[in-house]
């Protein structure tokens, strides 16, 4: 954290001041969705390989193998995308929007 937490203009306290992280939440959600989609479509080779391996057990094994391969790729992409979206959103909240809220008195202010 390269910025000092500001004081509330109403109650002059900095102990209860927090960053309003609306963009961070939106970035996490958008990054997770985009990463999950990219991971799922990128895992098509993993799903195909899972289907081939699962084909040892005729119908059930193939379906399970394809589902497991696609799901693993989607989950990996979701978590990676969420992490990146979270960091980007936090950076925007902290350095561009700069909106804070005092949890003591409820005042919202920008610096």
Rosetta silent file (secondary structure, phi, psi, omega in degrees, C-alpha in Angstrom):
SEQUENCE: XXXXXXXXXXXXXXXXXXXXXXXXXXXXXXXXXXXXXXXXXXXXXXXXXXXXXXXXXXXXXXXXXXXXXXXXXXXXXXXXXXXXXXXXXXXXXXXXXXXXXXXXXXXXXXX
SCORE:     score description
SCORE:     0.000 S_00000001
   1 L     0.000  111.503 -175.041    0.000    0.000    0.000 S_00000001
   2 L   -94.646   -0.467  177.452    1.783    3.080   -1.220 S_00000001
   3 L  -117.392  141.801  175.576   -0.760    5.606    0.031 S_00000001
   4 L   -75.908  144.799  178.162   -1.470    6.571    3.589 S_00000001
   5 L   -70.394  128.333 -176.868   -5.081    6.143    4.722 S_00000001
   6 L   -75.860  164.800  175.643   -6.696    9.592    4.804 S_00000001
   7 L   -86.775  146.424  175.946   -8.539   11.137    7.737 S_00000001
   8 L   -67.915  130.790  179.762  -12.311   11.431    7.668 S_00000001
   9 L   -69.838  -17.525 -177.825  -13.290   15.050    7.016 S_00000001
  10 L   -89.697  -51.707 -174.985  -16.238   14.724    9.401 S_00000001
  11 L  -108.156    0.322  176.111  -14.859   12.992   12.503 S_00000001
  12 L    60.787   25.826  178.589  -11.099   13.444   11.849 S_00000001
  13 L  -108.393  143.658  174.350  -10.361    9.748   12.433 S_00000001
  14 L  -111.919   -5.703 -177.266   -8.298    7.538   10.144 S_00000001
  15 L   -70.512  -25.855 -176.029   -8.740    4.345   12.170 S_00000001
  16 L  -110.272    7.860 -177.253  -12.146    3.556   10.666 S_00000001
  17 E   -84.842  128.985  178.533  -11.550    4.756    7.094 S_00000001
  18 E  -129.296  156.163  177.415  -11.706    2.077    4.390 S_00000001
  19 E   -76.257  132.778  174.303  -11.442    2.121    0.627 S_00000001
  20 L   -78.988  114.657 -169.579  -14.751    1.789   -1.214 S_00000001
  21 L  -109.801   50.262 -179.827  -13.932   -1.173   -3.446 S_00000001
  22 H   -65.486  -44.552 -179.270  -16.796   -1.296   -5.937 S_00000001
  23 H   -68.062  -32.864  177.531  -14.510   -1.613   -8.963 S_00000001
  24 H   -63.469  -42.954  178.645  -12.499   -4.330   -7.236 S_00000001
  25 H   -65.825  -43.414  179.015  -15.636   -6.430   -6.782 S_00000001
  26 H   -65.549  -39.539  178.442  -16.738   -5.851  -10.372 S_00000001
  27 H   -65.073  -38.122  177.799  -13.243   -6.650  -11.650 S_00000001
  28 H   -64.718  -44.048  179.741  -13.163   -9.893   -9.693 S_00000001
  29 H   -66.197  -47.466 -178.759  -16.523  -10.982  -11.109 S_00000001
  30 H   -65.537  -41.024  178.001  -15.709   -9.980  -14.690 S_00000001
  31 H   -64.583  -38.286  178.451  -12.251  -11.542  -14.512 S_00000001
  32 H   -65.452  -43.384  179.310  -13.694  -14.763  -13.120 S_00000001
  33 H   -65.921  -47.514 -179.297  -16.300  -15.054  -15.871 S_00000001
  34 H   -64.003  -42.810  178.924  -13.819  -14.227  -18.633 S_00000001
  35 H   -65.856  -38.605  177.948  -11.190  -16.542  -17.177 S_00000001
  36 H   -64.397  -43.260  177.938  -13.693  -19.359  -16.730 S_00000001
  37 H   -64.934  -46.133  179.381  -14.865  -19.093  -20.341 S_00000001
  38 H   -63.842  -40.045  178.524  -11.323  -18.900  -21.656 S_00000001
  39 H   -65.525  -38.563  179.562  -10.266  -21.795  -19.451 S_00000001
  40 H   -66.831  -47.903 -179.317  -13.184  -23.924  -20.589 S_00000001
  41 H   -71.315  -30.847  176.689  -12.612  -23.304  -24.280 S_00000001
  42 H   -74.252  -19.803 -178.892   -8.858  -23.606  -23.848 S_00000001
  43 L   -90.937   15.422 -179.513   -9.318  -26.931  -22.101 S_00000001
  44 H   -61.344  -35.039  176.818  -10.937  -28.525  -25.145 S_00000001
  45 H   -69.714  -35.735  176.422   -7.797  -30.574  -25.683 S_00000001
  46 H   -66.720  -37.532  177.862   -7.920  -31.594  -22.020 S_00000001
  47 H   -67.991  -39.596  178.087  -11.557  -32.548  -22.414 S_00000001
  48 H   -65.720  -41.526  177.491  -10.761  -34.565  -25.537 S_00000001
  49 H   -64.778  -41.174  176.866   -7.922  -36.314  -23.761 S_00000001
  50 H   -61.751  -36.587  177.281  -10.183  -36.986  -20.791 S_00000001
  51 H   -66.450  -39.334  179.048  -12.742  -38.464  -23.182 S_00000001
  52 H   -67.037  -45.183  179.552  -10.160  -40.765  -24.727 S_00000001
  53 H   -65.230  -40.629 -179.162   -8.908  -41.922  -21.349 S_00000001
  54 H   -72.697  -12.380 -177.923  -12.463  -42.302  -20.083 S_00000001
  55 L   -71.034   -3.302  174.044  -13.450  -44.350  -23.127 S_00000001
  56 L   -60.613  -36.663  173.570  -12.077  -47.413  -21.372 S_00000001
  57 L  -103.394  107.281 -164.426  -15.519  -47.528  -19.778 S_00000001
  58 H   -36.319  -86.832 -171.039  -17.748  -47.093  -22.879 S_00000001
  59 H   -85.338  -50.400 -175.626  -20.422  -44.382  -22.480 S_00000001
  60 H   -62.872  -43.519 -177.981  -20.198  -43.296  -18.866 S_00000001
  61 H   -65.396  -39.495  179.387  -16.391  -43.047  -18.809 S_00000001
  62 H   -65.297  -47.682  179.028  -16.210  -40.917  -21.952 S_00000001
  63 H   -61.084  -44.659 -179.357  -18.821  -38.448  -20.708 S_00000001
  64 H   -65.080  -39.800  178.920  -17.196  -38.259  -17.308 S_00000001
  65 H   -64.850  -42.687  178.410  -13.745  -37.748  -18.829 S_00000001
  66 H   -65.552  -43.826  179.989  -14.918  -34.913  -21.103 S_00000001
  67 H   -63.601  -44.066 -179.102  -16.794  -33.247  -18.262 S_00000001
  68 H   -65.604  -40.838  178.829  -13.860  -33.513  -15.853 S_00000001
  69 H   -64.642  -45.237  179.134  -11.389  -32.124  -18.422 S_00000001
  70 H   -67.481  -39.626 -179.646  -13.602  -29.157  -19.300 S_00000001
  71 H   -66.744  -39.895  179.061  -14.498  -28.452  -15.681 S_00000001
  72 H   -63.417  -42.058  177.687  -10.876  -28.501  -14.569 S_00000001
  73 H   -65.532  -41.083  179.828   -9.950  -25.980  -17.262 S_00000001
  74 H   -65.148  -41.664  179.495  -12.897  -23.746  -16.439 S_00000001
  75 H   -66.382  -42.871  178.561  -12.089  -23.734  -12.723 S_00000001
  76 H   -62.184  -43.958  178.080   -8.414  -22.981  -13.301 S_00000001
  77 H   -65.032  -39.122  179.381   -9.325  -20.155  -15.671 S_00000001
  78 H   -60.763  -47.925 -177.612  -11.949  -18.805  -13.266 S_00000001
  79 H   -68.622  -38.744  177.598   -9.521  -18.548  -10.361 S_00000001
  80 H   -66.429  -44.340  178.867   -6.746  -17.041  -12.476 S_00000001
  81 H   -64.920  -38.432  178.119   -9.135  -14.530  -14.044 S_00000001
  82 H   -63.227  -41.917 -179.846  -10.611  -13.621  -10.669 S_00000001
  83 H   -64.028  -43.779  179.352   -7.171  -12.925   -9.227 S_00000001
  84 H   -67.193  -45.303  178.656   -6.198  -10.678  -12.132 S_00000001
  85 H   -60.900  -36.690  178.041   -9.557   -8.873  -12.126 S_00000001
  86 H   -62.801  -46.324 -178.677   -9.266   -8.316   -8.380 S_00000001
  87 H   -66.127  -42.251  178.831   -5.839   -6.705   -8.711 S_00000001
  88 H   -64.430  -45.128  178.714   -6.880   -4.495  -11.625 S_00000001
  89 H   -61.916  -40.658  178.767  -10.053   -3.395   -9.806 S_00000001
  90 H   -64.780  -40.312  178.927   -8.143   -2.613   -6.629 S_00000001
  91 H   -62.232  -43.158  178.596   -5.624   -0.536   -8.571 S_00000001
  92 H   -64.787  -44.410  178.585   -8.440    1.465  -10.200 S_00000001
  93 H   -60.302  -43.813 -173.070  -10.201    1.967   -6.849 S_00000001
  94 H   -77.835  -37.571 -171.389   -7.024    3.044   -5.087 S_00000001
  95 H  -109.212  -16.967 -178.295   -5.363    5.214   -7.750 S_00000001
  96 H  -110.094  -53.754 -175.739   -8.120    6.468  -10.055 S_00000001
  97 H   -80.324  -44.363  176.088  -11.419    6.682   -8.151 S_00000001
  98 L    54.123   47.264  179.902   -9.950    7.271   -4.646 S_00000001
  99 E  -104.980  128.927 -178.068  -13.274    7.014   -2.807 S_00000001
 100 E  -122.247  159.667  177.384  -13.186    6.232    0.909 S_00000001
 101 E  -134.729  138.905  175.220  -15.806    5.624    3.602 S_00000001
 102 E   -93.395  119.347  179.653  -15.588    6.149    7.347 S_00000001
 103 L   -77.607   -9.109  178.875  -17.148    3.216    9.160 S_00000001
 104 L   -82.310  -47.518 -176.412  -17.412    5.277   12.319 S_00000001
 105 L  -114.375   -8.826  176.372  -19.657    8.098   11.065 S_00000001
 106 L    85.366    6.114 -179.214  -20.687    6.794    7.621 S_00000001
 107 L   -74.696  133.514  172.679  -19.216    9.696    5.637 S_00000001
 108 E  -107.498  136.690 -176.893  -18.071    8.904    2.093 S_00000001
 109 E  -150.902  159.682  177.951  -15.424   11.171    0.594 S_00000001
 110 E  -114.662  151.022  176.807  -12.898   11.371   -2.210 S_00000001
 111 L  -114.443    0.000    0.000   -9.315   12.510   -1.958 S_00000001
